[in-house]
CSV table of C-alpha atoms and ligand atoms in Angstrom, one decimal:
chain,number,residue,atom,x,y,z
H,1,UNK,CA,21.1,16.8,-7.9
H,2,UNK,CA,19.9,17.3,-4.4
H,3,UNK,CA,19.1,14.6,-1.8
H,4,UNK,CA,17.4,15.8,1.3
H,5,UNK,CA,14.8,15.1,3.8
H,6,UNK,CA,11.4,16.5,2.8
H,7,UNK,CA,9.8,19.2,4.9
H,8,UNK,CA,6.1,19.8,5.8
H,9,UNK,CA,5.2,22.5,3.2
H,10,UNK,CA,5.9,19.9,0.5
H,11,UNK,CA,3.4,17.3,1.7
H,12,UNK,CA,0.7,17.9,-0.9
H,13,UNK,CA,3.2,18.2,-3.8
H,14,UNK,CA,5.0,14.9,-2.8
H,15,UNK,CA,1.8,13.1,-2.1
H,16,UNK,CA,0.3,14.1,-5.5
H,17,UNK,CA,3.4,13.1,-7.3
H,18,UNK,CA,3.5,9.7,-5.6
H,19,UNK,CA,-0.2,9.1,-6.4
H,20,UNK,CA,0.4,10.1,-10.0
H,21,UNK,CA,3.5,8.0,-10.6
H,22,UNK,CA,2.9,5.1,-8.2
H,23,UNK,CA,-0.4,4.4,-6.3
H,24,UNK,CA,-2.8,5.8,-3.8
H,25,UNK,CA,-1.6,3.1,-1.3
H,26,UNK,CA,1.9,4.7,-1.4
H,27,UNK,CA,0.4,8.2,-1.2
H,28,UNK,CA,-1.3,7.1,2.0
H,29,UNK,CA,2.0,5.9,3.5
H,30,UNK,CA,3.7,9.2,2.4
H,31,UNK,CA,1.0,11.0,4.5
H,32,UNK,CA,2.2,9.0,7.5
H,33,UNK,CA,5.8,9.9,6.8
H,34,UNK,CA,4.9,13.6,6.8
H,35,UNK,CA,3.2,13.2,10.2
H,36,UNK,CA,6.7,12.5,11.7
H,37,UNK,CA,9.0,15.1,13.0
H,38,UNK,CA,11.5,15.1,11.3
H,39,UNK,CA,9.6,13.9,8.2
H,40,UNK,CA,10.4,10.3,7.6
H,41,UNK,CA,10.9,10.7,3.8
H,42,UNK,CA,13.9,11.5,1.6
H,43,UNK,CA,13.6,13.0,-1.8
H,44,UNK,CA,15.9,13.4,-4.8
H,45,UNK,CA,15.3,16.5,-7.0
H,46,UNK,CA,16.9,18.3,-9.9
H,47,UNK,CA,15.8,21.9,-9.8
H,48,UNK,CA,12.0,21.8,-9.4
H,49,UNK,CA,11.7,18.2,-10.7
H,50,UNK,CA,11.1,15.6,-8.1
H,51,UNK,CA,12.9,12.4,-9.3
H,52,UNK,CA,12.4,10.0,-6.4
H,53,UNK,CA,11.4,9.4,-2.8
H,54,UNK,CA,12.0,6.9,0.0
H,55,UNK,CA,10.1,6.6,3.3
H,56,UNK,CA,10.6,4.7,6.4
H,57,UNK,CA,8.6,3.9,9.6
H,58,UNK,CA,5.3,4.3,7.8
H,59,UNK,CA,3.3,1.1,7.9
H,60,UNK,CA,5.3,-0.5,10.6
H,61,UNK,CA,8.3,0.4,12.8
H,62,UNK,CA,11.7,-0.3,11.3
H,63,UNK,CA,10.1,-0.7,7.9
H,64,UNK,CA,11.8,0.8,4.8
H,65,UNK,CA,9.5,2.0,2.0
H,66,UNK,CA,7.7,2.7,0.0
H,67,UNK,CA,10.2,4.1,-2.5
H,68,UNK,CA,10.2,5.0,-6.1
H,69,UNK,CA,12.2,6.7,-8.8
H,70,UNK,CA,10.7,8.4,-11.9
H,71,UNK,CA,10.8,5.9,-14.7
H,72,UNK,CA,12.9,8.2,-16.9
H,73,UNK,CA,15.5,8.6,-14.1
H,74,UNK,CA,16.0,5.0,-13.2
H,75,UNK,CA,19.4,3.3,-13.4
H,76,UNK,CA,21.4,6.4,-12.3
H,77,UNK,CA,21.9,5.4,-8.7
H,78,UNK,CA,19.2,7.5,-7.3
H,79,UNK,CA,17.2,4.7,-5.8
H,80,UNK,CA,20.2,3.3,-4.0
H,81,UNK,CA,21.2,6.7,-2.5
H,82,UNK,CA,17.6,7.2,-1.2
H,83,UNK,CA,17.6,3.7,0.2
H,84,UNK,CA,20.9,4.2,2.1
H,85,UNK,CA,19.7,7.6,3.4
H,86,UNK,CA,16.5,6.1,4.7
H,87,UNK,CA,18.3,3.1,6.3
H,88,UNK,CA,20.8,5.5,8.0
H,89,UNK,CA,17.8,7.4,9.4
H,90,UNK,CA,16.5,4.1,10.8
H,91,UNK,CA,19.9,3.4,12.4
H,92,UNK,CA,20.0,6.9,13.9
H,93,UNK,CA,16.8,6.0,15.7
H,94,UNK,CA,18.4,3.0,17.2
H,95,UNK,CA,17.2,0.2,15.0
H,96,UNK,CA,19.8,-2.5,14.3
H,97,UNK,CA,18.0,-4.0,11.3
H,98,UNK,CA,15.6,-2.5,8.8
H,99,UNK,CA,12.9,-4.4,7.1
H,100,UNK,CA,11.9,-3.8,3.4
H,101,UNK,CA,8.2,-3.9,3.8
H,102,UNK,CA,6.4,-5.7,1.0
H,103,UNK,CA,9.5,-6.2,-1.1
H,104,UNK,CA,9.1,-5.9,-4.8
H,105,UNK,CA,12.4,-6.2,-6.6
H,106,UNK,CA,14.2,-8.4,-4.1
H,107,UNK,CA,17.3,-8.7,-6.4
H,108,UNK,CA,17.7,-4.9,-6.3
H,109,UNK,CA,17.8,-4.8,-2.5
H,110,UNK,CA,20.1,-7.8,-2.3
H,111,UNK,CA,22.5,-6.1,-4.7
H,112,UNK,CA,22.2,-2.6,-3.2
H,113,UNK,CA,22.4,-3.4,0.5
H,114,UNK,CA,22.9,-7.1,0.9
H,115,UNK,CA,19.2,-7.6,2.0
H,116,UNK,CA,18.0,-11.1,2.7
H,117,UNK,CA,14.5,-12.6,2.3
H,118,UNK,CA,12.8,-13.3,5.6
H,119,UNK,CA,11.6,-17.0,5.4
H,120,UNK,CA,7.8,-17.1,5.3
H,121,UNK,CA,7.4,-13.4,4.7
H,122,UNK,CA,5.9,-13.9,1.3
H,123,UNK,CA,2.8,-15.6,2.8
H,124,UNK,CA,2.6,-14.0,6.2
H,125,UNK,CA,3.0,-10.2,6.1
H,126,UNK,CA,1.4,-7.0,7.3
H,127,UNK,CA,-0.3,-6.3,3.9
H,128,UNK,CA,-2.1,-9.7,3.5
H,129,UNK,CA,-5.6,-8.5,4.2
H,130,UNK,CA,-5.2,-5.1,2.7
H,131,UNK,CA,-8.4,-3.4,1.8
H,132,UNK,CA,-8.0,-2.4,-1.9
H,133,UNK,CA,-11.1,-0.2,-2.3
B,201,COA,C1,13.5,0.0,-7.5
B,201,COA,C2,13.8,1.4,-7.9
B,201,COA,C3,13.5,2.4,-6.7
B,201,COA,C4,15.4,1.5,-8.2
B,201,COA,O1,15.7,2.8,-8.4
B,201,COA,P1,16.9,3.2,-9.4
B,201,COA,O2,17.3,4.6,-9.2
B,201,COA,O3,16.6,2.7,-10.8
B,201,COA,O4,18.1,2.2,-8.8
B,201,COA,P2,19.7,2.4,-8.9
B,201,COA,O5,20.0,3.1,-10.2
B,201,COA,O6,20.1,3.1,-7.6
B,201,COA,O7,20.2,1.0,-8.9
B,201,COA,C5,21.2,0.5,-7.9
B,201,COA,C6,21.7,-0.8,-8.4
B,201,COA,O8,20.6,-1.8,-8.4
B,201,COA,C7,20.4,-2.3,-9.7
B,201,COA,N1,19.0,-2.5,-10.0
B,201,COA,C8,18.1,-1.5,-10.2
B,201,COA,N2,16.9,-2.0,-10.4
B,201,COA,C9,17.0,-3.3,-10.2
B,201,COA,C10,16.0,-4.4,-10.3
B,201,COA,N3,14.7,-4.2,-10.5
B,201,COA,N4,16.5,-5.7,-10.1
B,201,COA,C11,17.8,-5.9,-9.9
B,201,COA,N5,18.8,-4.9,-9.8
B,201,COA,C12,18.4,-3.6,-10.0
B,201,COA,C13,21.1,-1.3,-10.7
B,201,COA,O9,21.5,-1.9,-11.9
B,201,COA,C14,22.2,-0.8,-9.8
B,201,COA,O10,23.3,-1.6,-9.9
B,201,COA,P3,24.8,-1.1,-9.9
B,201,COA,O11,25.1,-0.4,-8.6
B,201,COA,O12,25.7,-2.3,-10.1
B,201,COA,O13,24.8,-0.1,-11.1
B,201,COA,C15,13.1,1.8,-9.2
B,201,COA,O14,13.4,0.9,-10.2
B,201,COA,C16,11.6,2.0,-9.1
B,201,COA,O15,11.1,3.1,-8.7
B,201,COA,N6,10.9,0.9,-9.3
B,201,COA,C17,9.4,1.0,-9.2
B,201,COA,C18,8.9,1.1,-7.8
B,201,COA,C19,9.4,-0.1,-6.9
B,201,COA,O16,9.4,-1.2,-7.3
B,201,COA,N7,9.8,0.3,-5.7
B,201,COA,C20,10.2,-0.7,-4.7
B,201,COA,C21,9.1,-1.3,-4.0
B,201,COA,S1,9.7,-2.4,-2.7
C-alpha cells in the first residue's frame, strides 16, 4: 500500500471518486485541496485502486477533513494513517492545534489522536447555514 500526497494530474480522478463514494460537498472541498501547492490532500492506494483520502485546510484554516476510506477497506488502519499524515502537514505549516471540521465519528478521532470536542461546536459551526442545493 502507498500513502502519499496527491498531485495535480489526479484532481479529476480523486474528485470523481470522492463524489461517487461520499458526496458532492466533499468533492467541492477536494477541489480546494487541489488548488494548494503542495496539494493539501493525502491518498492511500493499492496499485490503481484508490482506497482513501484525507484533506486539510479546505473549508477553514487548520481544519482537518474531509476524509474517507472505501467501505470495503475500513478497519485496516488506513484512516488513521491518513489522519496522522494530514495532521503532520498542518503542523509543518506552523499550526499548533488542528480542528476536525464537522466531526462525524467523534469516538474514532478520540481514540486515534486523542481529539476532544470543542464545547458548543455542535450548535455553532461553519457549516450551519450550508446551502444544500
Ligand atoms: C472514519 C473512517 C475514515 C475510519 O477509517 P478506517 O480506515 O476504517 O479507520 P482505522 O482502521 O484507521 O481505525 C483506527 C482506529 O479507530 C477505530 N475506529 C474506526 N472507526 C471507528 C468509529 N466509527 N468509531 C470508533 N472507533 C472507530 C478502529 O477500530 C481503530 O482502532 P484500533 O487502532 O484500536 O484498531 C472510515 O470509517 C470512513 O470513511 N467513514 C465514512 C466517512 C466519515 O465518516 N469520515 C469522517 C468524517 S469527519
